[in-house]
Tab-separated table of C-alpha atoms in Angstrom:
chain	number	residue	atom	x	y	z
V	310	MET	CA	-0.044	-0.117	-0.047
V	311	GLN	CA	1.307	3.598	-0.726
V	312	ASP	CA	2.604	5.490	2.018
V	313	TYR	CA	0.953	8.787	1.405
V	314	GLU	CA	2.033	10.482	4.541
V	315	THR	CA	5.786	9.766	3.866
V	316	TRP	CA	5.736	10.841	0.529
V	317	MET	CA	4.249	14.033	1.499
V	318	LEU	CA	6.602	14.796	4.153
V	319	ASP	CA	9.234	14.336	1.266
V	320	ALA	CA	7.403	16.762	-0.655
V	321	VAL	CA	7.399	19.377	2.228
V	322	ALA	CA	11.154	18.896	2.690
V	323	ASP	CA	11.447	19.493	-1.132
V	324	ALA	CA	9.048	22.582	-1.033
V	325	ARG	CA	11.465	24.387	1.801
V	326	LEU	CA	14.231	24.513	-1.166
V	327	ALA	CA	11.781	26.964	-2.907
V	328	LEU	CA	12.454	29.470	-0.122
V	329	ASP	CA	15.854	29.902	-1.402
V	330	THR	CA	14.728	31.536	-4.593
V	331	GLY	CA	11.830	33.683	-2.885
V	332	ASP	CA	9.140	31.285	-4.434
V	333	VAL	CA	5.982	29.919	-2.780
V	334	PRO	CA	7.051	26.968	-1.068
V	335	VAL	CA	5.207	24.185	-2.966
V	336	ALA	CA	6.784	21.165	-4.436
V	337	ALA	CA	5.259	18.120	-6.405
V	338	PHE	CA	6.528	14.850	-7.584
V	339	VAL	CA	5.386	12.141	-10.034
V	340	LEU	CA	5.783	8.407	-8.865
V	341	ASP	CA	5.662	5.451	-11.315
V	342	ALA	CA	3.395	2.446	-10.667
V	343	ALA	CA	6.492	0.955	-8.316
V	344	GLY	CA	6.497	4.316	-6.232
V	345	ASN	CA	9.941	5.404	-7.805
V	346	ARG	CA	10.180	9.039	-8.588
V	347	ILE	CA	10.166	10.007	-12.098
V	348	GLY	CA	9.617	13.534	-11.933
V	349	SER	CA	9.893	16.495	-9.645
V	350	GLY	CA	9.614	20.111	-9.353
V	351	ARG	CA	9.190	22.904	-6.889
V	352	ASN	CA	7.718	26.368	-7.790
V	353	ALA	CA	9.979	28.457	-9.717
V	354	ARG	CA	7.980	31.352	-10.908
V	355	GLU	CA	10.145	33.952	-9.415
V	356	LYS	CA	13.466	32.137	-10.160
V	357	SER	CA	12.430	31.599	-13.840
V	358	ASN	CA	10.112	34.621	-14.421
V	359	ASP	CA	8.021	32.013	-15.874
V	360	PRO	CA	4.130	32.194	-14.803
V	361	THR	CA	3.701	28.465	-15.766
V	362	ALA	CA	6.597	27.130	-13.559
V	363	HIS	CA	4.408	25.611	-10.842
V	364	ALA	CA	5.843	22.772	-9.115
V	365	GLU	CA	3.057	20.388	-10.579
V	366	ILE	CA	3.804	21.542	-14.273
V	367	LEU	CA	7.714	21.021	-13.555
V	368	ALA	CA	7.054	17.752	-12.313
V	369	ILE	CA	4.851	16.617	-14.904
V	370	ARG	CA	7.293	17.751	-17.809
V	371	GLU	CA	10.214	15.778	-16.174
V	372	ALA	CA	7.979	12.662	-15.620
V	373	ALA	CA	6.969	12.874	-19.298
V	374	GLU	CA	10.600	13.243	-20.491
V	375	SER	CA	11.542	10.373	-18.082
V	376	LEU	CA	9.066	8.128	-19.689
V	377	GLY	CA	9.341	9.312	-23.341
V	378	ASP	CA	5.894	9.734	-23.421
V	379	TRP	CA	3.129	12.165	-22.257
V	380	HIS	CA	0.667	9.510	-21.364
V	381	LEU	CA	1.393	9.469	-17.551
V	382	GLU	CA	-1.327	6.759	-16.891
V	383	HIS	CA	0.192	4.603	-14.335
V	384	THR	CA	1.524	7.461	-11.962
V	385	THR	CA	0.662	9.449	-8.846
V	386	LEU	CA	1.304	13.077	-8.398
V	387	VAL	CA	2.041	14.250	-4.861
V	388	VAL	CA	2.007	17.948	-4.180
V	389	THR	CA	1.994	20.017	-1.067
V	390	LEU	CA	-1.042	22.362	-2.192
V	391	GLU	CA	-4.001	21.668	-3.830
V	392	PRO	CA	-3.551	22.276	-7.528
V	393	CYS	CA	-4.794	25.335	-9.457
V	394	ILE	CA	-6.929	25.527	-12.533
V	395	MET	CA	-3.606	25.369	-14.946
V	396	CYS	CA	-2.057	22.560	-13.004
V	397	ALA	CA	-5.593	20.651	-12.925
V	398	GLY	CA	-5.776	20.935	-16.761
V	399	ALA	CA	-2.198	19.448	-17.084
V	400	ILE	CA	-2.827	16.683	-14.836
V	401	LEU	CA	-6.157	15.957	-16.879
V	402	ASN	CA	-4.104	16.356	-19.969
V	403	SER	CA	-1.244	13.977	-19.133
V	404	ARG	CA	-3.840	11.193	-18.020
V	405	ILE	CA	-2.434	10.920	-14.317
V	406	PRO	CA	-4.815	8.690	-12.636
V	407	ARG	CA	-4.178	9.749	-8.737
V	408	VAL	CA	-3.271	12.888	-7.033
V	409	VAL	CA	-2.341	13.182	-3.491
V	410	PHE	CA	-2.179	16.708	-2.054
V	411	GLY	CA	-1.545	18.492	1.370
V	412	ALA	CA	-2.994	21.967	2.119
V	413	TRP	CA	-6.284	23.152	0.514
V	414	ASP	CA	-6.269	26.279	-1.317
V	415	GLU	CA	-9.450	28.108	-0.618
V	416	LYS	CA	-8.729	30.914	-2.995
V	417	ALA	CA	-7.617	29.131	-6.243
V	418	GLY	CA	-7.963	25.567	-5.608
V	419	ALA	CA	-9.324	23.517	-8.455
V	420	VAL	CA	-9.571	20.142	-6.659
V	421	GLY	CA	-12.410	20.460	-4.545
V	422	SER	CA	-12.013	24.001	-2.705
V	423	VAL	CA	-13.131	26.517	-5.485
V	424	TYR	CA	-13.610	23.992	-8.424
V	425	ASP	CA	-13.242	20.242	-8.687
V	426	LEU	CA	-12.064	19.784	-12.272
V	427	LEU	CA	-10.188	16.464	-11.536
V	428	ARG	CA	-13.401	14.664	-10.668
V	429	ASP	CA	-16.000	16.683	-13.040
V	430	ARG	CA	-18.078	13.734	-14.733
V	431	ARG	CA	-18.433	15.947	-17.861
V	432	LEU	CA	-14.759	15.683	-18.720
V	433	PRO	CA	-13.402	12.451	-20.404
V	434	HIS	CA	-11.034	11.736	-17.528
V	435	ARG	CA	-11.393	11.657	-13.999
V	436	VAL	CA	-8.882	11.451	-11.092
V	437	GLU	CA	-8.712	9.644	-7.782
V	438	VAL	CA	-7.949	12.327	-5.174
V	439	PHE	CA	-6.475	12.080	-1.778
V	440	ALA	CA	-6.762	15.350	-0.019
V	441	GLY	CA	-5.422	16.949	3.063
V	442	VAL	CA	-2.597	14.591	3.587
V	443	GLN	CA	-0.036	16.196	6.058
V	444	ALA	CA	-2.449	19.207	5.572
V	445	ASP	CA	-1.114	20.734	8.773
V	446	ALA	CA	2.775	20.696	7.816
V	447	CYS	CA	1.963	21.921	4.358
V	448	ALA	CA	-0.362	24.518	5.506
V	449	THR	CA	2.298	25.854	8.196
V	450	LEU	CA	4.946	26.192	5.716
V	451	LEU	CA	2.719	28.189	3.401
V	452	ARG	CA	1.576	30.248	6.183
V	453	GLU	CA	4.956	31.059	7.582
V	454	PHE	CA	6.190	31.917	4.198
V	455	PHE	CA	3.226	34.494	3.567
V	456	GLU	CA	3.688	35.913	7.209
V	457	ALA	CA	7.288	36.614	6.363
V	458	LYS	CA	6.448	38.255	3.062
V	459	ARG	CA	3.846	40.508	4.844
V	460	GLN	CA	6.275	41.609	7.409
V	461	ASN	CA	8.877	42.616	4.780
V	462	VAL	CA	6.287	44.831	2.712
V	463	GLY	CA	6.547	47.409	5.572
V	464	ARG	CA	10.129	47.754	5.169
V	465	ARG	CA	10.557	47.389	1.335
V	466	GLY	CA	7.251	48.760	-0.120
V	467	VAL	CA	5.161	46.669	-2.343
V	468	THR	CA	5.873	42.797	-3.166
V	469	ARG	CA	4.641	40.826	-5.886
V	470	GLY	CA	1.544	38.982	-5.711
V	471	SER	CA	1.063	35.413	-4.344
V	472	GLU	CA	0.491	32.066	-5.881
V	473	THR	CA	-2.799	30.598	-4.502
């Protein structure tokens, strides 16, 4: 049986590395059917000046490259934050059958909070979702990041928007 709790703690550790570039600390990885990591990513929008450089997108790209196929049909995506609309679209388009996520995104979540694209019966592909895995650890990391960012606003003026 899959060890979602351990996977998510690994993702939280990866997410902390995004702090070095000033990016929102979100990490994702794609596992093959045997549980081996075939793709990983962490938010890199600030680092790369790429608005599509979300952790999920980067992990999906790497997994597809690793497999030599965009059909990721026997994989699992693990991500520390509920995917947004863009990332949910990429999950659906790459045919990932299972998503495990940590913190809910009440502002922009597309896997149950605001929208539920991955389980929308009107779409041709639906995804099995395991939500709220290690939610406290994931949410704490995000909360600390945004609290620090808000404290810096008073010292340096306006900061860029956040991803959520």
